[in-house]
PDB file of C-alpha atoms in Angstrom:
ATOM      1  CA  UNK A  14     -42.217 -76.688 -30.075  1.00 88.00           C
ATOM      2  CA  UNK A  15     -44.591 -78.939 -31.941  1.00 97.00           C
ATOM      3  CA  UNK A  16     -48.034 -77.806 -31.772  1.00 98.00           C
ATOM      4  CA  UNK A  17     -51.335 -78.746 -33.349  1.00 98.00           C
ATOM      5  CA  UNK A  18     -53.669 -75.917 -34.948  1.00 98.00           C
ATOM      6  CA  UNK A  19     -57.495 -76.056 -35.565  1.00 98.00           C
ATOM      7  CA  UNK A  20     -59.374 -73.032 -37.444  1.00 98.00           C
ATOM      8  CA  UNK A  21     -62.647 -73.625 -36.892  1.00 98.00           C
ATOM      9  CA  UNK A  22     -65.297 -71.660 -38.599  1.00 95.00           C
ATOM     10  CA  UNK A  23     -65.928 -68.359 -37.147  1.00 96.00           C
ATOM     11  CA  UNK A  24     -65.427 -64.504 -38.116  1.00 97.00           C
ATOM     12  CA  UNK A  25     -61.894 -63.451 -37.387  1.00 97.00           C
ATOM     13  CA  UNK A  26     -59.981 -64.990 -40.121  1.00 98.00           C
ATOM     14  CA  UNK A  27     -57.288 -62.258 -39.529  1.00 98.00           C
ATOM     15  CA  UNK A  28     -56.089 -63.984 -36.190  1.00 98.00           C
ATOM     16  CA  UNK A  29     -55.769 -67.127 -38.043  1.00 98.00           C
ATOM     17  CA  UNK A  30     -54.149 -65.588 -40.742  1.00 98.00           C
ATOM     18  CA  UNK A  31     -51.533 -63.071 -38.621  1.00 98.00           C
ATOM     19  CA  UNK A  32     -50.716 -66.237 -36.317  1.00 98.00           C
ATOM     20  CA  UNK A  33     -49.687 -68.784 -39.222  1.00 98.00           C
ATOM     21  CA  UNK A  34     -47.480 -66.043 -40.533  1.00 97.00           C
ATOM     22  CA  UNK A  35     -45.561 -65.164 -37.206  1.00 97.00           C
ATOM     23  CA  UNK A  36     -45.518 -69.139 -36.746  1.00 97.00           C
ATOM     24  CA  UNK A  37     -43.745 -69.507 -39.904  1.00 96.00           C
ATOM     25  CA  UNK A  38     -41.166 -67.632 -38.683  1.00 94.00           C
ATOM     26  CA  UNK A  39     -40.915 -69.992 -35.776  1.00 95.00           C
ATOM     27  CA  UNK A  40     -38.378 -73.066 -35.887  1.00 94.00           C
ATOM     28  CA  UNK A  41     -40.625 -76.075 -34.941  1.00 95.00           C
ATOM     29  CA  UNK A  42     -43.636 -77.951 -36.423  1.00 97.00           C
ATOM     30  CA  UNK A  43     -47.197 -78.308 -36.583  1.00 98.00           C
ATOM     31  CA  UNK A  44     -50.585 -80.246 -37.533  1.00 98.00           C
ATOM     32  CA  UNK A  45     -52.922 -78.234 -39.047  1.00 98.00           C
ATOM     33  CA  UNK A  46     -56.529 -78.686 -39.959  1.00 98.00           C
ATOM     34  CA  UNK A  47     -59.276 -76.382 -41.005  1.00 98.00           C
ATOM     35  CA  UNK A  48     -63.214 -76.763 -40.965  1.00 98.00           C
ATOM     36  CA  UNK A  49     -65.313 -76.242 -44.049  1.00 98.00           C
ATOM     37  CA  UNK A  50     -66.883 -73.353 -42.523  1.00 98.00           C
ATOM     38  CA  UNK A  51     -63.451 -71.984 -41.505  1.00 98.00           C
ATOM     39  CA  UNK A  52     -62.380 -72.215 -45.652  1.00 98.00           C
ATOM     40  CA  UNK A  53     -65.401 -70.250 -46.035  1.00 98.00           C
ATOM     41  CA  UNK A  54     -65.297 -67.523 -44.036  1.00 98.00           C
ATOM     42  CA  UNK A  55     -61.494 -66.958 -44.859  1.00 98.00           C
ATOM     43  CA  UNK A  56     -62.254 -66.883 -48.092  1.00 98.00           C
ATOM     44  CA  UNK A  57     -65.411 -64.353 -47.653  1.00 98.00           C
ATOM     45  CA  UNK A  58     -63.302 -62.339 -45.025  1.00 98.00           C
ATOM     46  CA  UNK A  59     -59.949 -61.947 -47.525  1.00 98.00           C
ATOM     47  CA  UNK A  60     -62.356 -61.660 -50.657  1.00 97.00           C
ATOM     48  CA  UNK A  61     -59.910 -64.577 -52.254  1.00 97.00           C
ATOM     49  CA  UNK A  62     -60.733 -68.451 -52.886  1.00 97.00           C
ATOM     50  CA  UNK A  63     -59.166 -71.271 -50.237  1.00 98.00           C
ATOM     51  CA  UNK A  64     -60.757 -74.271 -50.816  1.00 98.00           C
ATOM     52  CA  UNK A  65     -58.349 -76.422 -48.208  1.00 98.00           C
ATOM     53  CA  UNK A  66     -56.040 -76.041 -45.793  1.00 98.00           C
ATOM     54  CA  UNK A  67     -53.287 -76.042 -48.132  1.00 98.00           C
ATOM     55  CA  UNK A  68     -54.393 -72.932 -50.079  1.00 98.00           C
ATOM     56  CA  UNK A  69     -54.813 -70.682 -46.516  1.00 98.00           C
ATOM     57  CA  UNK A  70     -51.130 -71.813 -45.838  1.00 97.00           C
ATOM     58  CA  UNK A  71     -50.272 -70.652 -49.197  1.00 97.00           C
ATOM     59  CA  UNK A  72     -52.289 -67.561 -49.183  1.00 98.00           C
ATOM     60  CA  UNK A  73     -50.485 -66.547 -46.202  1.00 97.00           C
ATOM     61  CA  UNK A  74     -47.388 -67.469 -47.648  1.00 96.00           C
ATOM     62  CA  UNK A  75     -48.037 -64.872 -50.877  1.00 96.00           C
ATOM     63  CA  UNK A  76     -49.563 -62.379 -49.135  1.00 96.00           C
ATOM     64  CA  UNK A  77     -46.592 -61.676 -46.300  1.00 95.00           C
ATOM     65  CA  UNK A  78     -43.950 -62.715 -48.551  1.00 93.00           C
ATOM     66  CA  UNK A  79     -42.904 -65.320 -45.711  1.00 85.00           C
ATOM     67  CA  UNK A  80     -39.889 -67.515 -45.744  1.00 83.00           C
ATOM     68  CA  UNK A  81     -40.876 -70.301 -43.624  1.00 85.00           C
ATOM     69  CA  UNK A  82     -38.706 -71.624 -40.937  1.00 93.00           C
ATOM     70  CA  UNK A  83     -41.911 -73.400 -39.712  1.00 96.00           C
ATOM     71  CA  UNK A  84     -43.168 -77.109 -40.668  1.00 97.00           C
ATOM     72  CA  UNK A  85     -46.673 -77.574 -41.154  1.00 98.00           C
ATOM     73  CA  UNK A  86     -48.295 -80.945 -41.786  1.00 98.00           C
ATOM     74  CA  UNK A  87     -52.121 -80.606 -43.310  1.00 98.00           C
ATOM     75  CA  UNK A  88     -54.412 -82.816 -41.851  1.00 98.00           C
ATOM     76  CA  UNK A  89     -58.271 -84.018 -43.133  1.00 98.00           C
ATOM     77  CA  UNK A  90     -60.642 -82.211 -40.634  1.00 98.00           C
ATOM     78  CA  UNK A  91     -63.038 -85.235 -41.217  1.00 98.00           C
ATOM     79  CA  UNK A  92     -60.422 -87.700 -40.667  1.00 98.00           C
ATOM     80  CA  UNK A  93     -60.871 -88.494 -36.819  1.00 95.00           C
ATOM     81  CA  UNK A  94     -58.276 -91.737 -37.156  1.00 95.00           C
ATOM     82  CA  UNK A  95     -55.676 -88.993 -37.499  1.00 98.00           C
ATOM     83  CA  UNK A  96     -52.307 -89.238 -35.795  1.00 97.00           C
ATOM     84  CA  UNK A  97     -53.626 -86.208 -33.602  1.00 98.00           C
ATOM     85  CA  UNK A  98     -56.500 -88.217 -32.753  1.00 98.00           C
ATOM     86  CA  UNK A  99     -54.294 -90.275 -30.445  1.00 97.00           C
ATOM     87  CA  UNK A 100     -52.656 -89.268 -26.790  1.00 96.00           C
ATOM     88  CA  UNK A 101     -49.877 -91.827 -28.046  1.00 96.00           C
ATOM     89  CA  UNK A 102     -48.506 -89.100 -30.410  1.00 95.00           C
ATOM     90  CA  UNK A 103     -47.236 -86.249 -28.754  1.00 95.00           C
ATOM     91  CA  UNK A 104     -47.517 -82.000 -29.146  1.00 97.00           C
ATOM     92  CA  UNK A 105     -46.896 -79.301 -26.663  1.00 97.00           C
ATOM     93  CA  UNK A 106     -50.077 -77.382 -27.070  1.00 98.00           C
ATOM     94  CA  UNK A 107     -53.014 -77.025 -29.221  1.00 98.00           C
ATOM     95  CA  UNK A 108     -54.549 -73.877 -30.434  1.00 98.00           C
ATOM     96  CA  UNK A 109     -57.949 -73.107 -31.941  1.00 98.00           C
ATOM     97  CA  UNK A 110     -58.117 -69.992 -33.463  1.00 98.00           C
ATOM     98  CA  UNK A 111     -60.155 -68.678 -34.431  1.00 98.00           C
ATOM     99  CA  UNK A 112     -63.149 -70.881 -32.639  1.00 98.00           C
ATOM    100  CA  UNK A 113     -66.934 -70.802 -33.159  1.00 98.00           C
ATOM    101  CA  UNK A 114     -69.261 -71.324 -30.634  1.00 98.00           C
ATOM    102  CA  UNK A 115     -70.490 -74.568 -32.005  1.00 98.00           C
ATOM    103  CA  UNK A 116     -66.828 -75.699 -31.537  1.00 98.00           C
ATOM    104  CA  UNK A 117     -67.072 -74.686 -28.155  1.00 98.00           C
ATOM    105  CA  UNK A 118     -69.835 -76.192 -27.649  1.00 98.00           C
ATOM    106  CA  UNK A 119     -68.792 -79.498 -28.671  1.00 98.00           C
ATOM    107  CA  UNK A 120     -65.192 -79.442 -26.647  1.00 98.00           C
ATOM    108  CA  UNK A 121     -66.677 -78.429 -23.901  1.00 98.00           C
ATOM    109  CA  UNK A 122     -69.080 -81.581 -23.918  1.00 97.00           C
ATOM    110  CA  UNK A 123     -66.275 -84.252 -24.776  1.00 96.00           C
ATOM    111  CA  UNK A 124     -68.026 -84.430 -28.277  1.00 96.00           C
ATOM    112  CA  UNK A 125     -65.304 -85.261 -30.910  1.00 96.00           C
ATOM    113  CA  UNK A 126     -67.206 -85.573 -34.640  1.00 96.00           C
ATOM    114  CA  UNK A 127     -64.344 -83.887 -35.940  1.00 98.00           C
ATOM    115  CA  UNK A 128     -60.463 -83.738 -35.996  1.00 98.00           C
ATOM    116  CA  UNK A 129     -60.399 -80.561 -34.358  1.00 98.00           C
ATOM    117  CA  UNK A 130     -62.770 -81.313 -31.532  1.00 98.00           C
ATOM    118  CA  UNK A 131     -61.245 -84.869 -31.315  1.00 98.00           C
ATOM    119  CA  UNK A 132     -57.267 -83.355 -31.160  1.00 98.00           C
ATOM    120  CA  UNK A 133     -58.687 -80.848 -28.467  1.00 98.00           C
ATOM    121  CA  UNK A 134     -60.327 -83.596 -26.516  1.00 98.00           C
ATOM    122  CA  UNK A 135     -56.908 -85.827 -26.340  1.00 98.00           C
ATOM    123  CA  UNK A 136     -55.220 -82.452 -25.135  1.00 98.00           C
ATOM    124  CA  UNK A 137     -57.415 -82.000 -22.442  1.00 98.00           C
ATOM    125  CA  UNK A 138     -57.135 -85.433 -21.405  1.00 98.00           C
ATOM    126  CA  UNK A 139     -53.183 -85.995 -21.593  1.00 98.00           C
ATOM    127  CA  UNK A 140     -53.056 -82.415 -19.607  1.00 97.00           C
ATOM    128  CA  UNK A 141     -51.263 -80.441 -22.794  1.00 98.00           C
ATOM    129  CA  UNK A 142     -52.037 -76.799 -22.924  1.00 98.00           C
ATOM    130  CA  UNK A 143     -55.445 -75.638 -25.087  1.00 98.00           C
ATOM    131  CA  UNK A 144     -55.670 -72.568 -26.048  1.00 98.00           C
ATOM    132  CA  UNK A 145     -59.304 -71.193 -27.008  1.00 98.00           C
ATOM    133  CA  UNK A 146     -59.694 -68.212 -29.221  1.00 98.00           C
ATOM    134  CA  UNK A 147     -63.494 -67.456 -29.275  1.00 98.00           C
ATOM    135  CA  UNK A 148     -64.741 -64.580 -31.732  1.00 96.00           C
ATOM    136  CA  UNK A 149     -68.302 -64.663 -30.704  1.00 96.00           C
ATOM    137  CA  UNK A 150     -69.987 -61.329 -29.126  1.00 96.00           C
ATOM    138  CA  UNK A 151     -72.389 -60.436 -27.618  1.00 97.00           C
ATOM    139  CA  UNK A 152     -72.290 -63.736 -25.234  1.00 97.00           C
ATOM    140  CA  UNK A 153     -75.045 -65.865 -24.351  1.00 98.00           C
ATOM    141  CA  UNK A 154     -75.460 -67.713 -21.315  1.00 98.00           C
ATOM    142  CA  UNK A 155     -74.688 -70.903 -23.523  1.00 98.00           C
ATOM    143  CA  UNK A 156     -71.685 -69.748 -24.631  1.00 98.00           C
ATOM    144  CA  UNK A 157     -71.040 -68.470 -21.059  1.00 98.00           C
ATOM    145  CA  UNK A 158     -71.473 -71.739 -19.391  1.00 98.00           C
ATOM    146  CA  UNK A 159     -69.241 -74.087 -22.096  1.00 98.00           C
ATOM    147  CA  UNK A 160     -66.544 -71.533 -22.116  1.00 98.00           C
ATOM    148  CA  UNK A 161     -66.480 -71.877 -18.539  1.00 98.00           C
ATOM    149  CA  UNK A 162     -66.680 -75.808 -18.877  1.00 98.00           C
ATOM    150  CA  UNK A 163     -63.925 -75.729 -20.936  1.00 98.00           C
ATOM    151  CA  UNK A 164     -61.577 -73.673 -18.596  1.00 98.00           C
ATOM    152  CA  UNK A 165     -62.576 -75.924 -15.704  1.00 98.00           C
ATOM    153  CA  UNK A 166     -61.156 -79.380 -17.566  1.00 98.00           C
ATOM    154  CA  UNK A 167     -58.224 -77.279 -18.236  1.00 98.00           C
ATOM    155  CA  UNK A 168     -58.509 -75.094 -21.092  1.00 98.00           C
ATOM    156  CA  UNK A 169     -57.186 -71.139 -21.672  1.00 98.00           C
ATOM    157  CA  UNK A 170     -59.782 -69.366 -23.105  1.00 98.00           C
ATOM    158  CA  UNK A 171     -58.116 -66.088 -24.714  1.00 98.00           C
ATOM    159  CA  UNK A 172     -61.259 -63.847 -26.383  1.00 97.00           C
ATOM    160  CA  UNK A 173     -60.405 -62.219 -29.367  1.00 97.00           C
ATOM    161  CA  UNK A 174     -60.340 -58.840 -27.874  1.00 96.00           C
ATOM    162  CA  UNK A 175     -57.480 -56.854 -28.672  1.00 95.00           C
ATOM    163  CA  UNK A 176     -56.200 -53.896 -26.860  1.00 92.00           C
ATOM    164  CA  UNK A 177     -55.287 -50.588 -28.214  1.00 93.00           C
ATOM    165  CA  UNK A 178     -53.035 -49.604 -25.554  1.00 90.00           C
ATOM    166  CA  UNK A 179     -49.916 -50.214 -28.466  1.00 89.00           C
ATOM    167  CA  UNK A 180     -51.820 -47.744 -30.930  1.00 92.00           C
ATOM    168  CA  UNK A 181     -52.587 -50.092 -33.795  1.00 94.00           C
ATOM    169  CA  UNK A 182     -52.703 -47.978 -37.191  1.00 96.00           C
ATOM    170  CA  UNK A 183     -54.269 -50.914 -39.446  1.00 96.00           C
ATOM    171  CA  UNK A 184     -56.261 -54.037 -38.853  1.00 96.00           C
ATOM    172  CA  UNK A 185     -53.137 -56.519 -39.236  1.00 97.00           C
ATOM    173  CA  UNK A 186     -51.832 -54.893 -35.874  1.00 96.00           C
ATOM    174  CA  UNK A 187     -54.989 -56.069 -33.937  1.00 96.00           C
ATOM    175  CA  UNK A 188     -54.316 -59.272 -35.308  1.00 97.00           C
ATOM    176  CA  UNK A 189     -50.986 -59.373 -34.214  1.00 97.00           C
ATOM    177  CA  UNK A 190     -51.562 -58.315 -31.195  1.00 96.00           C
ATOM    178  CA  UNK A 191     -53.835 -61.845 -30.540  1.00 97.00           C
ATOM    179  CA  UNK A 192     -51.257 -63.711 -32.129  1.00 97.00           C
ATOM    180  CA  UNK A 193     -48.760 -62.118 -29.749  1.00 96.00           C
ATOM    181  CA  UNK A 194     -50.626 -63.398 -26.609  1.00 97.00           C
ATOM    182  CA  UNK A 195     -51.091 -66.686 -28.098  1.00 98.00           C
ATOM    183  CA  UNK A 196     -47.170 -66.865 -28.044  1.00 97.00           C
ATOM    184  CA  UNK A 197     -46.878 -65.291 -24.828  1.00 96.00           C
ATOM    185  CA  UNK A 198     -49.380 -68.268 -23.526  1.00 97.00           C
ATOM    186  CA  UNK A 199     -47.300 -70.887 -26.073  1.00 97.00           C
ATOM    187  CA  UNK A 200     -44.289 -69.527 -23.518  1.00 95.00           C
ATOM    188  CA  UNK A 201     -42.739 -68.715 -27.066  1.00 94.00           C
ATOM    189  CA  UNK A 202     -40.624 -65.111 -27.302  1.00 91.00           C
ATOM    190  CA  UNK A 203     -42.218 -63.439 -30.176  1.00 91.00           C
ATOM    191  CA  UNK A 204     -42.677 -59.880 -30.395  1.00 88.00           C
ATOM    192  CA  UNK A 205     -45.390 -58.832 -32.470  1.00 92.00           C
ATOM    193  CA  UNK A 206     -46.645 -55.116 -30.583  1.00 89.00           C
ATOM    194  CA  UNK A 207     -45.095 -52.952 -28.270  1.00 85.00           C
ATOM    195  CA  UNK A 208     -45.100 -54.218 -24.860  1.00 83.00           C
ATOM    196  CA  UNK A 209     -47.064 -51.947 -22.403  1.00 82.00           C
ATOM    197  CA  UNK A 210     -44.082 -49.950 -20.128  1.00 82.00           C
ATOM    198  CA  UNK A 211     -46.512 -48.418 -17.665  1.00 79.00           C
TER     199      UNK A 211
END
């Protein structure tokens, strides 16, 4: 699986965060890239200091004590003549997690200023699989309307709304448990919560 990953800069660092570590675990490859506002908030939201992409990968890295199986490839967020910036390179699937409105916003008007919103536009227009992961409440009728836009050209839009039904005990598990539908949407067997039995 070779995938291309976009934080983008709202609250909800810890889906980010509990997604690159279960990823790492995960034989395949990705491009990453991370907004300014995204370094920001991860920093503010894990009261440490990331100032690129580089450090969050490391700061995961440290934190879980991960061995990764996983190859990630940084790339500039302002650099829009990326390799991702092109349909001739290929992924499976792109996921934005977490993503702020603005980002939103911007995919779901074909506006590409940045690598992010450029990488999801080629996605949506070579029919690969885009994964939205809004954390943004309450809703406006703005937000309403380009989420909607961007499931119509093709997008998934997967709010970060976790369940409880698995009886999370600390706020990693909600985490996981938004990583763990990202998977189950990537088609990728990862178990990170109890499944729910009935």
């Amino acid at each position: 699986m070779k995938l291309v990953v976009g934080l983008a800069g709202a609250s909800g660092s810890i889906y980010a965060a509990r997604f690159l570590r279960a990823l790492s675990e995960v034989e395949g490859e990705s491009y990453i890239t991370a907004s300014p506002a995204a370094l920001r908030i991860f920093s503010e939201e894990y009261e440490t200091k990331v100032e690129t992409t580089e450090d969050v990968l490391s700061f995961v890295e440290t934190k879980w004590k991960t061995k990764p199986k996983h190859k990630f490839h940084v790339r500039n967020f302002f650099d829009i003549g990326s390799d991702i910036a092109s349909g001739s390179n290929r992924w499976d699937a792109m996921v934005v997690v977490p993503c702020s409105m603005k980002t939103v916003a911007s995919m779901s008007q074909g506006l590409t200023e940045n690598l992010i919103e450029r990488a999801a536009d080629v996605s949506l227009k070579e029919r690969r699989r885009l994964i939205v992961v809004p954390r943004e409440t309450p809703y406006n009728r703005i937000h309403l309307k380009n989420l909607l836009a961007l499931d119509e050209a093709g997008a998934i839009i997967l709010p970060a709304s976790p369940g409880f039904y698995q009886m999370p005990k600390t706020l990693d598990d909600l985490g996981d448990f938004i990583a763990g539908r990202i998977f189950n949407l990537l088609g990728i067997d990862k178990t990170l919560y109890p499944k729910w039995l009935g």
